[in-house]
JSON list of C-alpha atoms in Angstrom, two decimals:
[
{"chain": "A", "resi": 1, "resn": "MET", "atom": "CA", "xyz": [-9.73, 80.16, -69.52]},
{"chain": "A", "resi": 2, "resn": "ASP", "atom": "CA", "xyz": [-7.02, 78.27, -71.26]},
{"chain": "A", "resi": 3, "resn": "ALA", "atom": "CA", "xyz": [-4.54, 78.20, -68.42]},
{"chain": "A", "resi": 4, "resn": "ALA", "atom": "CA", "xyz": [-2.41, 75.65, -70.11]},
{"chain": "A", "resi": 5, "resn": "LYS", "atom": "CA", "xyz": [-1.53, 78.36, -72.84]},
{"chain": "A", "resi": 6, "resn": "GLY", "atom": "CA", "xyz": [-1.54, 81.21, -70.35]},
{"chain": "A", "resi": 7, "resn": "TYR", "atom": "CA", "xyz": [-4.60, 82.98, -71.53]},
{"chain": "A", "resi": 8, "resn": "ILE", "atom": "CA", "xyz": [-7.76, 84.08, -69.86]},
{"chain": "A", "resi": 9, "resn": "ILE", "atom": "CA", "xyz": [-11.18, 84.88, -71.39]},
{"chain": "A", "resi": 10, "resn": "ARG", "atom": "CA", "xyz": [-13.35, 86.88, -69.45]},
{"chain": "A", "resi": 11, "resn": "GLU", "atom": "CA", "xyz": [-15.87, 89.62, -69.61]},
{"chain": "A", "resi": 12, "resn": "ALA", "atom": "CA", "xyz": [-14.58, 93.19, -70.36]},
{"chain": "A", "resi": 13, "resn": "GLY", "atom": "CA", "xyz": [-15.01, 95.79, -67.77]},
{"chain": "A", "resi": 14, "resn": "ALA", "atom": "CA", "xyz": [-14.44, 99.66, -67.92]},
{"chain": "A", "resi": 15, "resn": "GLY", "atom": "CA", "xyz": [-11.11, 99.14, -66.61]},
{"chain": "A", "resi": 16, "resn": "ASP", "atom": "CA", "xyz": [-10.16, 97.67, -69.88]},
{"chain": "A", "resi": 17, "resn": "ALA", "atom": "CA", "xyz": [-11.04, 100.70, -71.90]},
{"chain": "A", "resi": 18, "resn": "GLN", "atom": "CA", "xyz": [-7.61, 101.80, -72.62]},
{"chain": "A", "resi": 19, "resn": "ALA", "atom": "CA", "xyz": [-6.27, 98.30, -74.01]},
{"chain": "A", "resi": 20, "resn": "VAL", "atom": "CA", "xyz": [-9.69, 97.90, -75.91]},
{"chain": "A", "resi": 21, "resn": "ALA", "atom": "CA", "xyz": [-9.43, 101.48, -77.64]},
{"chain": "A", "resi": 22, "resn": "SER", "atom": "CA", "xyz": [-5.84, 100.57, -78.55]},
{"chain": "A", "resi": 23, "resn": "LEU", "atom": "CA", "xyz": [-7.16, 97.18, -80.21]},
{"chain": "A", "resi": 24, "resn": "PHE", "atom": "CA", "xyz": [-10.00, 98.96, -82.11]},
{"chain": "A", "resi": 25, "resn": "SER", "atom": "CA", "xyz": [-7.23, 101.53, -83.33]},
{"chain": "A", "resi": 26, "resn": "GLN", "atom": "CA", "xyz": [-5.50, 98.47, -84.85]},
{"chain": "A", "resi": 27, "resn": "LEU", "atom": "CA", "xyz": [-8.72, 97.84, -86.89]},
{"chain": "A", "resi": 28, "resn": "GLY", "atom": "CA", "xyz": [-8.80, 101.32, -87.95]},
{"chain": "A", "resi": 29, "resn": "TYR", "atom": "CA", "xyz": [-11.51, 102.50, -85.47]},
{"chain": "A", "resi": 30, "resn": "PRO", "atom": "CA", "xyz": [-9.60, 105.04, -83.30]},
{"chain": "A", "resi": 31, "resn": "ALA", "atom": "CA", "xyz": [-11.27, 105.92, -79.94]},
{"chain": "A", "resi": 32, "resn": "SER", "atom": "CA", "xyz": [-10.34, 107.45, -76.70]},
{"chain": "A", "resi": 33, "resn": "ALA", "atom": "CA", "xyz": [-10.30, 105.63, -73.41]},
{"chain": "A", "resi": 34, "resn": "GLU", "atom": "CA", "xyz": [-12.94, 107.78, -72.19]},
{"chain": "A", "resi": 35, "resn": "GLU", "atom": "CA", "xyz": [-15.06, 107.02, -75.32]},
{"chain": "A", "resi": 36, "resn": "MET", "atom": "CA", "xyz": [-14.45, 103.36, -74.95]},
{"chain": "A", "resi": 37, "resn": "THR", "atom": "CA", "xyz": [-15.35, 103.28, -71.11]},
{"chain": "A", "resi": 38, "resn": "GLY", "atom": "CA", "xyz": [-18.74, 104.72, -72.06]},
{"chain": "A", "resi": 39, "resn": "ARG", "atom": "CA", "xyz": [-19.23, 102.27, -74.70]},
{"chain": "A", "resi": 40, "resn": "ILE", "atom": "CA", "xyz": [-18.26, 99.34, -72.51]},
{"chain": "A", "resi": 41, "resn": "GLU", "atom": "CA", "xyz": [-20.43, 100.62, -69.65]},
{"chain": "A", "resi": 42, "resn": "THR", "atom": "CA", "xyz": [-23.30, 101.06, -71.83]},
{"chain": "A", "resi": 43, "resn": "LEU", "atom": "CA", "xyz": [-23.07, 97.58, -73.36]},
{"chain": "A", "resi": 44, "resn": "SER", "atom": "CA", "xyz": [-22.36, 95.95, -70.19]},
{"chain": "A", "resi": 45, "resn": "SER", "atom": "CA", "xyz": [-25.70, 97.21, -68.93]},
{"chain": "A", "resi": 46, "resn": "LEU", "atom": "CA", "xyz": [-27.49, 95.35, -71.53]},
{"chain": "A", "resi": 47, "resn": "GLN", "atom": "CA", "xyz": [-28.05, 91.65, -70.99]},
{"chain": "A", "resi": 48, "resn": "GLU", "atom": "CA", "xyz": [-28.15, 90.92, -74.68]},
{"chain": "A", "resi": 49, "resn": "TYR", "atom": "CA", "xyz": [-24.77, 92.21, -75.15]},
{"chain": "A", "resi": 50, "resn": "LYS", "atom": "CA", "xyz": [-21.56, 90.81, -74.21]},
{"chain": "A", "resi": 51, "resn": "THR", "atom": "CA", "xyz": [-17.94, 91.71, -74.64]},
{"chain": "A", "resi": 52, "resn": "PHE", "atom": "CA", "xyz": [-15.03, 89.10, -73.78]},
{"chain": "A", "resi": 53, "resn": "VAL", "atom": "CA", "xyz": [-11.43, 90.02, -73.73]},
{"chain": "A", "resi": 54, "resn": "ALA", "atom": "CA", "xyz": [-8.35, 87.68, -73.91]},
{"chain": "A", "resi": 55, "resn": "GLU", "atom": "CA", "xyz": [-5.69, 88.37, -71.30]},
{"chain": "A", "resi": 56, "resn": "ALA", "atom": "CA", "xyz": [-2.16, 87.25, -71.25]},
{"chain": "A", "resi": 57, "resn": "GLN", "atom": "CA", "xyz": [0.40, 88.27, -68.70]},
{"chain": "A", "resi": 58, "resn": "GLY", "atom": "CA", "xyz": [-2.06, 90.61, -67.25]},
{"chain": "A", "resi": 59, "resn": "GLU", "atom": "CA", "xyz": [-2.35, 92.50, -70.79]},
{"chain": "A", "resi": 60, "resn": "VAL", "atom": "CA", "xyz": [-5.76, 92.58, -72.75]},
{"chain": "A", "resi": 61, "resn": "ILE", "atom": "CA", "xyz": [-4.66, 91.07, -76.18]},
{"chain": "A", "resi": 62, "resn": "GLY", "atom": "CA", "xyz": [-7.96, 90.31, -77.86]},
{"chain": "A", "resi": 63, "resn": "LEU", "atom": "CA", "xyz": [-11.55, 91.16, -77.71]},
{"chain": "A", "resi": 64, "resn": "VAL", "atom": "CA", "xyz": [-14.88, 89.81, -79.05]},
{"chain": "A", "resi": 65, "resn": "GLY", "atom": "CA", "xyz": [-18.30, 91.51, -78.89]},
{"chain": "A", "resi": 66, "resn": "VAL", "atom": "CA", "xyz": [-21.51, 89.87, -79.52]},
{"chain": "A", "resi": 67, "resn": "TYR", "atom": "CA", "xyz": [-25.24, 90.53, -79.04]},
{"chain": "A", "resi": 68, "resn": "LEU", "atom": "CA", "xyz": [-28.24, 88.32, -78.98]},
{"chain": "A", "resi": 69, "resn": "GLY", "atom": "CA", "xyz": [-31.42, 89.07, -81.16]},
{"chain": "A", "resi": 70, "resn": "ARG", "atom": "CA", "xyz": [-34.42, 87.82, -82.87]},
{"chain": "A", "resi": 71, "resn": "SER", "atom": "CA", "xyz": [-35.09, 87.48, -86.49]},
{"chain": "A", "resi": 72, "resn": "LEU", "atom": "CA", "xyz": [-38.17, 87.66, -88.80]},
{"chain": "A", "resi": 73, "resn": "GLU", "atom": "CA", "xyz": [-36.42, 85.16, -91.00]},
{"chain": "A", "resi": 74, "resn": "PHE", "atom": "CA", "xyz": [-36.83, 82.20, -88.52]},
{"chain": "A", "resi": 75, "resn": "THR", "atom": "CA", "xyz": [-38.15, 81.54, -85.15]},
{"chain": "A", "resi": 76, "resn": "GLY", "atom": "CA", "xyz": [-35.67, 81.72, -82.43]},
{"chain": "A", "resi": 77, "resn": "MET", "atom": "CA", "xyz": [-32.52, 83.61, -81.35]},
{"chain": "A", "resi": 78, "resn": "TYR", "atom": "CA", "xyz": [-29.39, 84.33, -83.07]},
{"chain": "A", "resi": 79, "resn": "GLY", "atom": "CA", "xyz": [-26.09, 85.87, -82.33]},
{"chain": "A", "resi": 80, "resn": "ARG", "atom": "CA", "xyz": [-24.52, 88.56, -84.17]},
{"chain": "A", "resi": 81, "resn": "LEU", "atom": "CA", "xyz": [-20.62, 88.98, -83.77]},
{"chain": "A", "resi": 82, "resn": "THR", "atom": "CA", "xyz": [-19.94, 92.79, -83.59]},
{"chain": "A", "resi": 83, "resn": "ALA", "atom": "CA", "xyz": [-16.34, 92.81, -83.32]},
{"chain": "A", "resi": 84, "resn": "LEU", "atom": "CA", "xyz": [-13.22, 90.57, -83.02]},
{"chain": "A", "resi": 85, "resn": "VAL", "atom": "CA", "xyz": [-9.64, 91.64, -82.74]},
{"chain": "A", "resi": 86, "resn": "VAL", "atom": "CA", "xyz": [-6.45, 90.25, -81.44]},
{"chain": "A", "resi": 87, "resn": "ASP", "atom": "CA", "xyz": [-3.26, 92.37, -81.03]},
{"chain": "A", "resi": 88, "resn": "GLU", "atom": "CA", "xyz": [-1.00, 92.30, -83.99]},
{"chain": "A", "resi": 89, "resn": "LYS", "atom": "CA", "xyz": [1.90, 90.99, -81.69]},
{"chain": "A", "resi": 90, "resn": "TRP", "atom": "CA", "xyz": [-0.30, 87.97, -80.72]},
{"chain": "A", "resi": 91, "resn": "ARG", "atom": "CA", "xyz": [-2.02, 86.87, -83.87]},
{"chain": "A", "resi": 92, "resn": "GLY", "atom": "CA", "xyz": [-1.62, 83.27, -85.05]},
{"chain": "A", "resi": 93, "resn": "ARG", "atom": "CA", "xyz": [-1.76, 81.79, -81.62]},
{"chain": "A", "resi": 94, "resn": "GLY", "atom": "CA", "xyz": [-5.13, 80.46, -81.63]},
{"chain": "A", "resi": 95, "resn": "ILE", "atom": "CA", "xyz": [-6.46, 83.71, -79.40]},
{"chain": "A", "resi": 96, "resn": "GLY", "atom": "CA", "xyz": [-9.16, 84.58, -81.92]},
{"chain": "A", "resi": 97, "resn": "LYS", "atom": "CA", "xyz": [-10.44, 80.97, -82.07]},
{"chain": "A", "resi": 98, "resn": "MET", "atom": "CA", "xyz": [-10.55, 80.95, -78.23]},
{"chain": "A", "resi": 99, "resn": "LEU", "atom": "CA", "xyz": [-12.69, 84.29, -78.18]},
{"chain": "A", "resi": 100, "resn": "ILE", "atom": "CA", "xyz": [-15.10, 82.77, -80.94]},
{"chain": "A", "resi": 101, "resn": "ASP", "atom": "CA", "xyz": [-15.44, 79.62, -78.90]},
{"chain": "A", "resi": 102, "resn": "ARG", "atom": "CA", "xyz": [-16.40, 81.47, -75.76]},
{"chain": "A", "resi": 103, "resn": "VAL", "atom": "CA", "xyz": [-18.98, 83.58, -77.88]},
{"chain": "A", "resi": 104, "resn": "GLU", "atom": "CA", "xyz": [-20.38, 80.39, -79.31]},
{"chain": "A", "resi": 105, "resn": "SER", "atom": "CA", "xyz": [-20.62, 78.73, -75.95]},
{"chain": "A", "resi": 106, "resn": "TRP", "atom": "CA", "xyz": [-22.48, 81.87, -74.58]},
{"chain": "A", "resi": 107, "resn": "LEU", "atom": "CA", "xyz": [-24.88, 82.02, -77.40]},
{"chain": "A", "resi": 108, "resn": "ALA", "atom": "CA", "xyz": [-25.60, 78.29, -77.37]},
{"chain": "A", "resi": 109, "resn": "GLY", "atom": "CA", "xyz": [-26.47, 78.81, -73.69]},
{"chain": "A", "resi": 110, "resn": "GLN", "atom": "CA", "xyz": [-28.74, 81.49, -74.24]},
{"chain": "A", "resi": 111, "resn": "GLY", "atom": "CA", "xyz": [-30.64, 79.29, -76.92]},
{"chain": "A", "resi": 112, "resn": "ALA", "atom": "CA", "xyz": [-29.10, 80.95, -80.11]},
{"chain": "A", "resi": 113, "resn": "LEU", "atom": "CA", "xyz": [-29.51, 78.77, -83.34]},
{"chain": "A", "resi": 114, "resn": "LEU", "atom": "CA", "xyz": [-26.83, 80.43, -85.21]},
{"chain": "A", "resi": 115, "resn": "VAL", "atom": "CA", "xyz": [-24.17, 83.09, -85.41]},
{"chain": "A", "resi": 116, "resn": "VAL", "atom": "CA", "xyz": [-23.76, 85.75, -88.17]},
{"chain": "A", "resi": 117, "resn": "LEU", "atom": "CA", "xyz": [-20.95, 88.39, -88.65]},
{"chain": "A", "resi": 118, "resn": "THR", "atom": "CA", "xyz": [-19.83, 90.87, -91.37]},
{"chain": "A", "resi": 119, "resn": "SER", "atom": "CA", "xyz": [-16.20, 91.61, -92.41]},
{"chain": "A", "resi": 120, "resn": "SER", "atom": "CA", "xyz": [-14.79, 94.17, -94.41]},
{"chain": "A", "resi": 121, "resn": "SER", "atom": "CA", "xyz": [-14.17, 93.21, -97.93]},
{"chain": "A", "resi": 122, "resn": "ARG", "atom": "CA", "xyz": [-10.46, 94.37, -97.53]},
{"chain": "A", "resi": 123, "resn": "ARG", "atom": "CA", "xyz": [-9.77, 91.86, -94.52]},
{"chain": "A", "resi": 124, "resn": "LYS", "atom": "CA", "xyz": [-8.97, 88.81, -96.66]},
{"chain": "A", "resi": 125, "resn": "ASP", "atom": "CA", "xyz": [-6.98, 87.42, -93.91]},
{"chain": "A", "resi": 126, "resn": "SER", "atom": "CA", "xyz": [-9.96, 87.47, -91.67]},
{"chain": "A", "resi": 127, "resn": "HIS", "atom": "CA", "xyz": [-12.22, 85.87, -94.23]},
{"chain": "A", "resi": 128, "resn": "GLY", "atom": "CA", "xyz": [-9.88, 82.92, -94.40]},
{"chain": "A", "resi": 129, "resn": "PHE", "atom": "CA", "xyz": [-9.84, 82.72, -90.63]},
{"chain": "A", "resi": 130, "resn": "TYR", "atom": "CA", "xyz": [-13.58, 82.56, -90.46]},
{"chain": "A", "resi": 131, "resn": "ARG", "atom": "CA", "xyz": [-13.92, 80.00, -93.19]},
{"chain": "A", "resi": 132, "resn": "HIS", "atom": "CA", "xyz": [-11.27, 77.75, -91.48]},
{"chain": "A", "resi": 133, "resn": "ILE", "atom": "CA", "xyz": [-13.37, 77.68, -88.28]},
{"chain": "A", "resi": 134, "resn": "GLY", "atom": "CA", "xyz": [-16.57, 76.69, -89.91]},
{"chain": "A", "resi": 135, "resn": "TYR", "atom": "CA", "xyz": [-18.30, 80.01, -91.14]},
{"chain": "A", "resi": 136, "resn": "MET", "atom": "CA", "xyz": [-19.67, 80.33, -94.51]},
{"chain": "A", "resi": 137, "resn": "ASP", "atom": "CA", "xyz": [-19.92, 83.14, -96.88]},
{"chain": "A", "resi": 138, "resn": "THR", "atom": "CA", "xyz": [-23.81, 83.76, -97.15]},
{"chain": "A", "resi": 139, "resn": "GLY", "atom": "CA", "xyz": [-24.04, 87.29, -98.76]},
{"chain": "A", "resi": 140, "resn": "LEU", "atom": "CA", "xyz": [-23.09, 90.91, -98.76]},
{"chain": "A", "resi": 141, "resn": "ARG", "atom": "CA", "xyz": [-23.21, 93.74, -96.34]},
{"chain": "A", "resi": 142, "resn": "PHE", "atom": "CA", "xyz": [-24.57, 97.09, -97.51]},
{"chain": "A", "resi": 143, "resn": "THR", "atom": "CA", "xyz": [-24.24, 100.18, -95.34]},
{"chain": "A", "resi": 144, "resn": "LYS", "atom": "CA", "xyz": [-25.49, 103.64, -95.44]},
{"chain": "A", "resi": 145, "resn": "ARG", "atom": "CA", "xyz": [-24.64, 106.26, -93.13]},
{"chain": "A", "resi": 146, "resn": "LEU", "atom": "CA", "xyz": [-27.82, 108.31, -91.88]},
{"chain": "A", "resi": 147, "resn": "TYR", "atom": "CA", "xyz": [-25.86, 111.40, -90.47]},
{"chain": "A", "resi": 148, "resn": "LEU", "atom": "CA", "xyz": [-22.45, 112.71, -90.35]},
{"chain": "A", "resi": 149, "resn": "GLU", "atom": "CA", "xyz": [-20.58, 112.56, -86.90]},
{"chain": "A", "resi": 150, "resn": "PRO", "atom": "CA", "xyz": [-19.63, 115.91, -85.54]}
]
């Protein structure tokens, strides 16, 4: 929580589904509140996943998702940032950094050695943000859809 700025960082709950769905729509991943409720409930039940939201004036204005995993590349735990979004009206105020700081703190407390993330090649502003806060470009992401969604 950064009460001085009026922002609260807390774990997401099913009651945040509508706001979270709206945030994901801004990223180009539309979902209904019902779909998001199910996703939040599923992930909340798994101890290796965390979803944090930023709140200001009683409104959810940002979100970050992360999971804790193990790797064959090295001994130990790592965190994978799965989502980061700040409402368009609230960007540029340090909220994204606050969300990342909360995730990094949680991961460090779990014994994670590093954080990894992927970002779409078209999100140039996001790339600049990640570099600015100490993340390095280390590779490319490749994806392949295994089935078509109905």
